Amino acid sequence: MNMNTNSTTNSNSNTNPGQMKAYILKESCKFLSGAFFVTAGASWYFAYYRIEVPLMGTTMSPDFLFVRGFIHMTLCALSFWYGYLRKAKDQ
């Protein structure tokens, strides 16, 4: 019985759990940077046009949305740094 096996192996078989956690954290930060960018832009859009956004029976005022936009842009910058620009430490 001749079984033709592929010589490639799973690329994650030689990585340790610390490297996998670092990879997952880096990819999560990439996702979050985009999510924070979108919510910052949406918050500033609603604040600029003075639109109150309903949230669970109450509303978010345009002033609150303006501040929320800055908070989310800061979080976007931080997650962009950790996801794209920061070099991984060699283990």
Backbone atoms as SQL, in Angstrom:
CREATE TABLE atoms (id INTEGER PRIMARY KEY, chain TEXT, resi INTEGER, resn TEXT, atom TEXT, x REAL, y REAL, z REAL);
INSERT INTO atoms VALUES
  (1, 'A', 1, 'MET', 'N', 0.832, -1.157, 0.000),
  (2, 'A', 1, 'MET', 'CA', 0.000, 0.000, 0.000),
  (3, 'A', 1, 'MET', 'C', 0.895, 1.245, 0.000),
  (4, 'A', 2, 'ASN', 'N', 0.837, 1.991, -1.076),
  (5, 'A', 2, 'ASN', 'CA', 1.670, 3.164, -1.246),
  (6, 'A', 2, 'ASN', 'C', 0.834, 4.400, -0.952),
  (7, 'A', 3, 'MET', 'N', 1.145, 5.059, 0.148),
  (8, 'A', 3, 'MET', 'CA', 0.405, 6.268, 0.516),
  (9, 'A', 3, 'MET', 'C', 1.255, 7.479, 0.175),
  (10, 'A', 4, 'ASN', 'N', 0.717, 8.324, -0.654),
  (11, 'A', 4, 'ASN', 'CA', 1.411, 9.540, -1.033),
  (12, 'A', 4, 'ASN', 'C', 1.114, 10.604, 0.009),
  (13, 'A', 5, 'THR', 'N', 2.106, 10.964, 0.783),
  (14, 'A', 5, 'THR', 'CA', 1.896, 11.976, 1.819),
  (15, 'A', 5, 'THR', 'C', 2.519, 13.280, 1.386),
  (16, 'A', 6, 'ASN', 'N', 1.899, 14.325, 1.790),
  (17, 'A', 6, 'ASN', 'CA', 2.393, 15.652, 1.484),
  (18, 'A', 6, 'ASN', 'C', 3.494, 15.997, 2.471),
  (19, 'A', 7, 'SER', 'N', 4.595, 16.561, 1.994),
  (20, 'A', 7, 'SER', 'CA', 5.737, 16.839, 2.854),
  (21, 'A', 7, 'SER', 'C', 5.529, 18.078, 3.720),
  (22, 'A', 8, 'THR', 'N', 4.505, 18.874, 3.427),
  (23, 'A', 8, 'THR', 'CA', 4.294, 20.066, 4.243),
  (24, 'A', 8, 'THR', 'C', 3.629, 19.678, 5.547),
  (25, 'A', 9, 'THR', 'N', 4.011, 20.366, 6.583),
  (26, 'A', 9, 'THR', 'CA', 3.424, 20.126, 7.896),
  (27, 'A', 9, 'THR', 'C', 2.706, 21.374, 8.350),
  (28, 'A', 10, 'ASN', 'N', 1.981, 21.233, 9.405),
  (29, 'A', 10, 'ASN', 'CA', 1.275, 22.363, 9.973),
  (30, 'A', 10, 'ASN', 'C', 2.298, 23.380, 10.456),
  (31, 'A', 11, 'SER', 'N', 2.180, 24.622, 10.008),
  (32, 'A', 11, 'SER', 'CA', 3.168, 25.640, 10.369),
  (33, 'A', 11, 'SER', 'C', 3.106, 25.983, 11.845),
  (34, 'A', 12, 'ASN', 'N', 2.003, 25.700, 12.511),
  (35, 'A', 12, 'ASN', 'CA', 1.870, 26.027, 13.925),
  (36, 'A', 12, 'ASN', 'C', 2.396, 24.914, 14.822),
  (37, 'A', 13, 'SER', 'N', 2.843, 23.792, 14.252),
  (38, 'A', 13, 'SER', 'CA', 3.285, 22.679, 15.077),
  (39, 'A', 13, 'SER', 'C', 4.588, 22.981, 15.806),
  (40, 'A', 14, 'ASN', 'N', 5.392, 23.905, 15.294),
  (41, 'A', 14, 'ASN', 'CA', 6.672, 24.229, 15.916),
  (42, 'A', 14, 'ASN', 'C', 6.615, 25.490, 16.763),
  (43, 'A', 15, 'THR', 'N', 5.469, 26.100, 16.908),
  (44, 'A', 15, 'THR', 'CA', 5.375, 27.323, 17.696),
  (45, 'A', 15, 'THR', 'C', 4.985, 26.989, 19.120),
  (46, 'A', 16, 'ASN', 'N', 5.483, 27.791, 20.032),
  (47, 'A', 16, 'ASN', 'CA', 5.100, 27.576, 21.421),
  (48, 'A', 16, 'ASN', 'C', 3.834, 28.367, 21.734),
  (49, 'A', 17, 'PRO', 'N', 3.173, 28.070, 22.841),
  (50, 'A', 17, 'PRO', 'CA', 1.920, 28.765, 23.159),
  (51, 'A', 17, 'PRO', 'C', 2.085, 30.271, 23.312),
  (52, 'A', 18, 'GLY', 'N', 3.237, 30.732, 23.765),
  (53, 'A', 18, 'GLY', 'CA', 3.464, 32.171, 23.900),
  (54, 'A', 18, 'GLY', 'C', 3.446, 32.886, 22.565),
  (55, 'A', 19, 'GLN', 'N', 4.019, 32.249, 21.551),
  (56, 'A', 19, 'GLN', 'CA', 4.010, 32.844, 20.213),
  (57, 'A', 19, 'GLN', 'C', 2.602, 32.877, 19.645),
  (58, 'A', 20, 'MET', 'N', 1.821, 31.842, 19.921),
  (59, 'A', 20, 'MET', 'CA', 0.449, 31.807, 19.414),
  (60, 'A', 20, 'MET', 'C', -0.399, 32.881, 20.088),
  (61, 'A', 21, 'LYS', 'N', -0.209, 33.078, 21.386),
  (62, 'A', 21, 'LYS', 'CA', -0.953, 34.124, 22.091),
  (63, 'A', 21, 'LYS', 'C', -0.572, 35.500, 21.562),
  (64, 'A', 22, 'ALA', 'N', 0.708, 35.711, 21.282),
  (65, 'A', 22, 'ALA', 'CA', 1.155, 36.992, 20.734),
  (66, 'A', 22, 'ALA', 'C', 0.551, 37.225, 19.353),
  (67, 'A', 23, 'TYR', 'N', 0.462, 36.171, 18.561),
  (68, 'A', 23, 'TYR', 'CA', -0.139, 36.281, 17.224),
  (69, 'A', 23, 'TYR', 'C', -1.623, 36.641, 17.323),
  (70, 'A', 24, 'ILE', 'N', -2.329, 35.973, 18.232),
  (71, 'A', 24, 'ILE', 'CA', -3.760, 36.246, 18.396),
  (72, 'A', 24, 'ILE', 'C', -3.977, 37.671, 18.898),
  (73, 'A', 25, 'LEU', 'N', -3.137, 38.133, 19.835),
  (74, 'A', 25, 'LEU', 'CA', -3.248, 39.496, 20.344),
  (75, 'A', 25, 'LEU', 'C', -2.997, 40.504, 19.230),
  (76, 'A', 26, 'LYS', 'N', -1.994, 40.233, 18.407),
  (77, 'A', 26, 'LYS', 'CA', -1.669, 41.145, 17.300),
  (78, 'A', 26, 'LYS', 'C', -2.826, 41.224, 16.301),
  (79, 'A', 27, 'GLU', 'N', -3.400, 40.095, 15.956),
  (80, 'A', 27, 'GLU', 'CA', -4.525, 40.091, 15.020),
  (81, 'A', 27, 'GLU', 'C', -5.767, 40.737, 15.631),
  (82, 'A', 28, 'SER', 'N', -5.975, 40.559, 16.917),
  (83, 'A', 28, 'SER', 'CA', -7.109, 41.201, 17.597),
  (84, 'A', 28, 'SER', 'C', -6.943, 42.713, 17.588),
  (85, 'A', 29, 'CYS', 'N', -5.720, 43.180, 17.798),
  (86, 'A', 29, 'CYS', 'CA', -5.470, 44.622, 17.764),
  (87, 'A', 29, 'CYS', 'C', -5.694, 45.192, 16.367),
  (88, 'A', 30, 'LYS', 'N', -5.360, 44.432, 15.342),
  (89, 'A', 30, 'LYS', 'CA', -5.623, 44.881, 13.973),
  (90, 'A', 30, 'LYS', 'C', -7.121, 45.069, 13.742),
  (91, 'A', 31, 'PHE', 'N', -7.911, 44.094, 14.210),
  (92, 'A', 31, 'PHE', 'CA', -9.360, 44.200, 14.065),
  (93, 'A', 31, 'PHE', 'C', -9.902, 45.392, 14.854),
  (94, 'A', 32, 'LEU', 'N', -9.443, 45.534, 16.093),
  (95, 'A', 32, 'LEU', 'CA', -9.949, 46.610, 16.946),
  (96, 'A', 32, 'LEU', 'C', -9.571, 47.985, 16.419),
  (97, 'A', 33, 'SER', 'N', -8.418, 48.110, 15.786),
  (98, 'A', 33, 'SER', 'CA', -8.043, 49.417, 15.243),
  (99, 'A', 33, 'SER', 'C', -9.031, 49.870, 14.182),
  (100, 'A', 34, 'GLY', 'N', -9.472, 48.954, 13.347),
  (101, 'A', 34, 'GLY', 'CA', -10.484, 49.302, 12.346),
  (102, 'A', 34, 'GLY', 'C', -11.834, 49.605, 12.965),
  (103, 'A', 35, 'ALA', 'N', -12.213, 48.832, 13.970),
  (104, 'A', 35, 'ALA', 'CA', -13.501, 49.049, 14.630),
  (105, 'A', 35, 'ALA', 'C', -13.524, 50.399, 15.348),
  (106, 'A', 36, 'PHE', 'N', -12.439, 50.732, 16.051),
  (107, 'A', 36, 'PHE', 'CA', -12.382, 52.023, 16.737),
  (108, 'A', 36, 'PHE', 'C', -12.343, 53.178, 15.751),
  (109, 'A', 37, 'PHE', 'N', -11.696, 52.985, 14.606),
  (110, 'A', 37, 'PHE', 'CA', -11.656, 54.039, 13.590),
  (111, 'A', 37, 'PHE', 'C', -13.060, 54.341, 13.069),
  (112, 'A', 38, 'VAL', 'N', -13.827, 53.303, 12.813),
  (113, 'A', 38, 'VAL', 'CA', -15.182, 53.485, 12.288),
  (114, 'A', 38, 'VAL', 'C', -16.083, 54.152, 13.325),
  (115, 'A', 39, 'THR', 'N', -16.010, 53.704, 14.577),
  (116, 'A', 39, 'THR', 'CA', -16.878, 54.302, 15.596),
  (117, 'A', 39, 'THR', 'C', -16.476, 55.739, 15.901),
  (118, 'A', 40, 'ALA', 'N', -15.188, 56.058, 15.806),
  (119, 'A', 40, 'ALA', 'CA', -14.766, 57.448, 16.001),
  (120, 'A', 40, 'ALA', 'C', -15.333, 58.324, 14.884),
  (121, 'A', 41, 'GLY', 'N', -15.236, 57.848, 13.662),
  (122, 'A', 41, 'GLY', 'CA', -15.778, 58.612, 12.536),
  (123, 'A', 41, 'GLY', 'C', -17.285, 58.785, 12.621),
  (124, 'A', 42, 'ALA', 'N', -17.983, 57.723, 12.989),
  (125, 'A', 42, 'ALA', 'CA', -19.445, 57.813, 13.121),
  (126, 'A', 42, 'ALA', 'C', -19.827, 58.760, 14.252),
  (127, 'A', 43, 'SER', 'N', -19.106, 58.688, 15.361),
  (128, 'A', 43, 'SER', 'CA', -19.410, 59.581, 16.491),
  (129, 'A', 43, 'SER', 'C', -19.200, 61.036, 16.101),
  (130, 'A', 44, 'TRP', 'N', -18.102, 61.327, 15.419),
  (131, 'A', 44, 'TRP', 'CA', -17.852, 62.701, 14.994),
  (132, 'A', 44, 'TRP', 'C', -18.865, 63.162, 13.949),
  (133, 'A', 45, 'TYR', 'N', -19.314, 62.278, 13.089),
  (134, 'A', 45, 'TYR', 'CA', -20.338, 62.628, 12.095),
  (135, 'A', 45, 'TYR', 'C', -21.629, 63.049, 12.788),
  (136, 'A', 46, 'PHE', 'N', -22.079, 62.229, 13.733),
  (137, 'A', 46, 'PHE', 'CA', -23.310, 62.558, 14.455),
  (138, 'A', 46, 'PHE', 'C', -23.143, 63.816, 15.301),
  (139, 'A', 47, 'ALA', 'N', -21.970, 64.010, 15.884),
  (140, 'A', 47, 'ALA', 'CA', -21.728, 65.210, 16.691),
  (141, 'A', 47, 'ALA', 'C', -21.707, 66.457, 15.810),
  (142, 'A', 48, 'TYR', 'N', -21.115, 66.364, 14.637),
  (143, 'A', 48, 'TYR', 'CA', -21.030, 67.511, 13.735),
  (144, 'A', 48, 'TYR', 'C', -22.420, 67.959, 13.280),
  (145, 'A', 49, 'TYR', 'N', -23.285, 67.007, 12.968),
  (146, 'A', 49, 'TYR', 'CA', -24.634, 67.343, 12.513),
  (147, 'A', 49, 'TYR', 'C', -25.641, 67.432, 13.649),
  (148, 'A', 50, 'ARG', 'N', -25.144, 67.398, 14.903),
  (149, 'A', 50, 'ARG', 'CA', -25.977, 67.563, 16.104),
  (150, 'A', 50, 'ARG', 'C', -27.139, 66.568, 16.150),
  (151, 'A', 51, 'ILE', 'N', -26.834, 65.309, 15.899),
  (152, 'A', 51, 'ILE', 'CA', -27.829, 64.234, 15.931),
  (153, 'A', 51, 'ILE', 'C', -27.669, 63.477, 17.232),
  (154, 'A', 52, 'GLU', 'N', -28.763, 63.315, 17.975),
  (155, 'A', 52, 'GLU', 'CA', -28.739, 62.511, 19.188),
  (156, 'A', 52, 'GLU', 'C', -28.967, 61.058, 18.810),
  (157, 'A', 53, 'VAL', 'N', -28.148, 60.175, 19.363),
  (158, 'A', 53, 'VAL', 'CA', -28.201, 58.759, 19.029),
  (159, 'A', 53, 'VAL', 'C', -28.889, 58.002, 20.165),
  (160, 'A', 54, 'PRO', 'N', -29.982, 57.281, 19.867),
  (161, 'A', 54, 'PRO', 'CA', -30.653, 56.530, 20.933),
  (162, 'A', 54, 'PRO', 'C', -29.823, 55.330, 21.390),
  (163, 'A', 55, 'LEU', 'N', -29.854, 55.082, 22.697),
  (164, 'A', 55, 'LEU', 'CA', -29.136, 53.954, 23.269),
  (165, 'A', 55, 'LEU', 'C', -29.897, 53.450, 24.490),
  (166, 'A', 56, 'MET', 'N', -30.511, 52.302, 24.365),
  (167, 'A', 56, 'MET', 'CA', -31.212, 51.618, 25.457),
  (168, 'A', 56, 'MET', 'C', -32.157, 52.541, 26.235),
  (169, 'A', 57, 'GLY', 'N', -33.042, 53.189, 25.554),
  (170, 'A', 57, 'GLY', 'CA', -34.063, 54.010, 26.191),
  (171, 'A', 57, 'GLY', 'C', -33.639, 55.424, 26.520),
  (172, 'A', 58, 'THR', 'N', -32.400, 55.769, 26.274),
  (173, 'A', 58, 'THR', 'CA', -31.909, 57.126, 26.491),
  (174, 'A', 58, 'THR', 'C', -31.208, 57.587, 25.218),
  (175, 'A', 59, 'THR', 'N', -30.637, 58.768, 25.227),
  (176, 'A', 59, 'THR', 'CA', -29.925, 59.249, 24.038),
  (177, 'A', 59, 'THR', 'C', -28.530, 59.712, 24.413),
  (178, 'A', 60, 'MET', 'N', -27.620, 59.563, 23.450),
  (179, 'A', 60, 'MET', 'CA', -26.268, 60.099, 23.599),
  (180, 'A', 60, 'MET', 'C', -26.246, 61.477, 22.959),
  (181, 'A', 61, 'SER', 'N', -25.880, 62.485, 23.729),
  (182, 'A', 61, 'SER', 'CA', -25.884, 63.856, 23.232),
  (183, 'A', 61, 'SER', 'C', -24.734, 64.065, 22.250),
  (184, 'A', 62, 'PRO', 'N', -24.850, 65.074, 21.396),
  (185, 'A', 62, 'PRO', 'CA', -23.752, 65.368, 20.461),
  (186, 'A', 62, 'PRO', 'C', -22.439, 65.713, 21.166),
  (187, 'A', 63, 'ASP', 'N', -22.511, 66.371, 22.323),
  (188, 'A', 63, 'ASP', 'CA', -21.288, 66.679, 23.068),
  (189, 'A', 63, 'ASP', 'C', -20.613, 65.398, 23.555),
  (190, 'A', 64, 'PHE', 'N', -21.413, 64.466, 24.045),
  (191, 'A', 64, 'PHE', 'CA', -20.869, 63.176, 24.475),
  (192, 'A', 64, 'PHE', 'C', -20.264, 62.428, 23.285),
  (193, 'A', 65, 'LEU', 'N', -20.930, 62.467, 22.133),
  (194, 'A', 65, 'LEU', 'CA', -20.432, 61.778, 20.949),
  (195, 'A', 65, 'LEU', 'C', -19.111, 62.382, 20.474),
  (196, 'A', 66, 'PHE', 'N', -18.959, 63.697, 20.641),
  (197, 'A', 66, 'PHE', 'CA', -17.709, 64.353, 20.253),
  (198, 'A', 66, 'PHE', 'C', -16.551, 63.838, 21.105),
  (199, 'A', 67, 'VAL', 'N', -16.759, 63.762, 22.422),
  (200, 'A', 67, 'VAL', 'CA', -15.730, 63.248, 23.334),
  (201, 'A', 67, 'VAL', 'C', -15.487, 61.767, 23.064),
  (202, 'A', 68, 'ARG', 'N', -16.567, 61.029, 22.833),
  (203, 'A', 68, 'ARG', 'CA', -16.454, 59.592, 22.539),
  (204, 'A', 68, 'ARG', 'C', -15.617, 59.359, 21.286),
  (205, 'A', 69, 'GLY', 'N', -15.746, 60.237, 20.294),
  (206, 'A', 69, 'GLY', 'CA', -14.945, 60.126, 19.083),
  (207, 'A', 69, 'GLY', 'C', -13.455, 60.253, 19.370),
  (208, 'A', 70, 'PHE', 'N', -13.081, 61.195, 20.260),
  (209, 'A', 70, 'PHE', 'CA', -11.673, 61.337, 20.622),
  (210, 'A', 70, 'PHE', 'C', -11.162, 60.129, 21.396),
  (211, 'A', 71, 'ILE', 'N', -11.988, 59.601, 22.285),
  (212, 'A', 71, 'ILE', 'CA', -11.580, 58.410, 23.037),
  (213, 'A', 71, 'ILE', 'C', -11.366, 57.239, 22.089),
  (214, 'A', 72, 'HIS', 'N', -12.270, 57.049, 21.148),
  (215, 'A', 72, 'HIS', 'CA', -12.143, 55.930, 20.215),
  (216, 'A', 72, 'HIS', 'C', -10.988, 56.132, 19.241),
  (217, 'A', 73, 'MET', 'N', -10.688, 57.382, 18.875),
  (218, 'A', 73, 'MET', 'CA', -9.540, 57.618, 18.001),
  (219, 'A', 73, 'MET', 'C', -8.241, 57.332, 18.744),
  (220, 'A', 74, 'THR', 'N', -8.196, 57.634, 20.033),
  (221, 'A', 74, 'THR', 'CA', -7.026, 57.291, 20.843),
  (222, 'A', 74, 'THR', 'C', -6.863, 55.784, 20.935),
  (223, 'A', 75, 'LEU', 'N', -7.959, 55.083, 21.181),
  (224, 'A', 75, 'LEU', 'CA', -7.909, 53.626, 21.228),
  (225, 'A', 75, 'LEU', 'C', -7.541, 53.043, 19.863),
  (226, 'A', 76, 'CYS', 'N', -7.981, 53.680, 18.795),
  (227, 'A', 76, 'CYS', 'CA', -7.610, 53.256, 17.441),
  (228, 'A', 76, 'CYS', 'C', -6.096, 53.383, 17.244),
  (229, 'A', 77, 'ALA', 'N', -5.530, 54.510, 17.674),
  (230, 'A', 77, 'ALA', 'CA', -4.088, 54.719, 17.519),
  (231, 'A', 77, 'ALA', 'C', -3.294, 53.687, 18.320),
  (232, 'A', 78, 'LEU', 'N', -3.738, 53.414, 19.548),
  (233, 'A', 78, 'LEU', 'CA', -3.045, 52.427, 20.375),
  (234, 'A', 78, 'LEU', 'C', -3.122, 51.030, 19.777),
  (235, 'A', 79, 'SER', 'N', -4.308, 50.622, 19.353),
  (236, 'A', 79, 'SER', 'CA', -4.440, 49.282, 18.790),
  (237, 'A', 79, 'SER', 'C', -3.758, 49.185, 17.424),
  (238, 'A', 80, 'PHE', 'N', -3.709, 50.281, 16.671),
  (239, 'A', 80, 'PHE', 'CA', -2.972, 50.288, 15.407),
  (240, 'A', 80, 'PHE', 'C', -1.479, 50.097, 15.671),
  (241, 'A', 81, 'TRP', 'N', -0.978, 50.759, 16.710),
  (242, 'A', 81, 'TRP', 'CA', 0.426, 50.617, 17.069),
  (243, 'A', 81, 'TRP', 'C', 0.747, 49.169, 17.435),
  (244, 'A', 82, 'TYR', 'N', -0.053, 48.582, 18.329),
  (245, 'A', 82, 'TYR', 'CA', 0.224, 47.214, 18.767),
  (246, 'A', 82, 'TYR', 'C', -0.060, 46.184, 17.670),
  (247, 'A', 83, 'GLY', 'N', -0.988, 46.470, 16.773),
  (248, 'A', 83, 'GLY', 'CA', -1.335, 45.506, 15.741),
  (249, 'A', 83, 'GLY', 'C', -0.456, 45.550, 14.502),
  (250, 'A', 84, 'TYR', 'N', -0.034, 46.757, 14.097),
  (251, 'A', 84, 'TYR', 'CA', 0.688, 46.890, 12.835),
  (252, 'A', 84, 'TYR', 'C', 2.136, 47.356, 12.976),
  (253, 'A', 85, 'LEU', 'N', 2.409, 48.285, 13.859),
  (254, 'A', 85, 'LEU', 'CA', 3.719, 48.937, 13.875),
  (255, 'A', 85, 'LEU', 'C', 4.714, 48.332, 14.862),
  (256, 'A', 86, 'ARG', 'N', 4.252, 47.816, 15.955),
  (257, 'A', 86, 'ARG', 'CA', 5.154, 47.297, 16.982),
  (258, 'A', 86, 'ARG', 'C', 5.763, 45.987, 16.533),
  (259, 'A', 87, 'LYS', 'N', 7.064, 45.859, 16.723),
  (260, 'A', 87, 'LYS', 'CA', 7.769, 44.626, 16.373),
  (261, 'A', 87, 'LYS', 'C', 7.600, 43.618, 17.504),
  (262, 'A', 88, 'ALA', 'N', 7.441, 42.365, 17.155),
  (263, 'A', 88, 'ALA', 'CA', 7.314, 41.309, 18.161),
  (264, 'A', 88, 'ALA', 'C', 8.663, 41.045, 18.809),
  (265, 'A', 89, 'LYS', 'N', 8.637, 40.769, 20.091),
  (266, 'A', 89, 'LYS', 'CA', 9.864, 40.427, 20.802),
  (267, 'A', 89, 'LYS', 'C', 10.266, 39.008, 20.469),
  (268, 'A', 90, 'ASP', 'N', 11.536, 38.795, 20.213),
  (269, 'A', 90, 'ASP', 'CA', 12.039, 37.442, 19.953),
  (270, 'A', 90, 'ASP', 'C', 12.080, 36.666, 21.265),
  (271, 'A', 91, 'GLN', 'N', 11.602, 35.434, 21.200),
  (272, 'A', 91, 'GLN', 'CA', 11.594, 34.617, 22.413),
  (273, 'A', 91, 'GLN', 'C', 12.610, 33.521, 22.296);
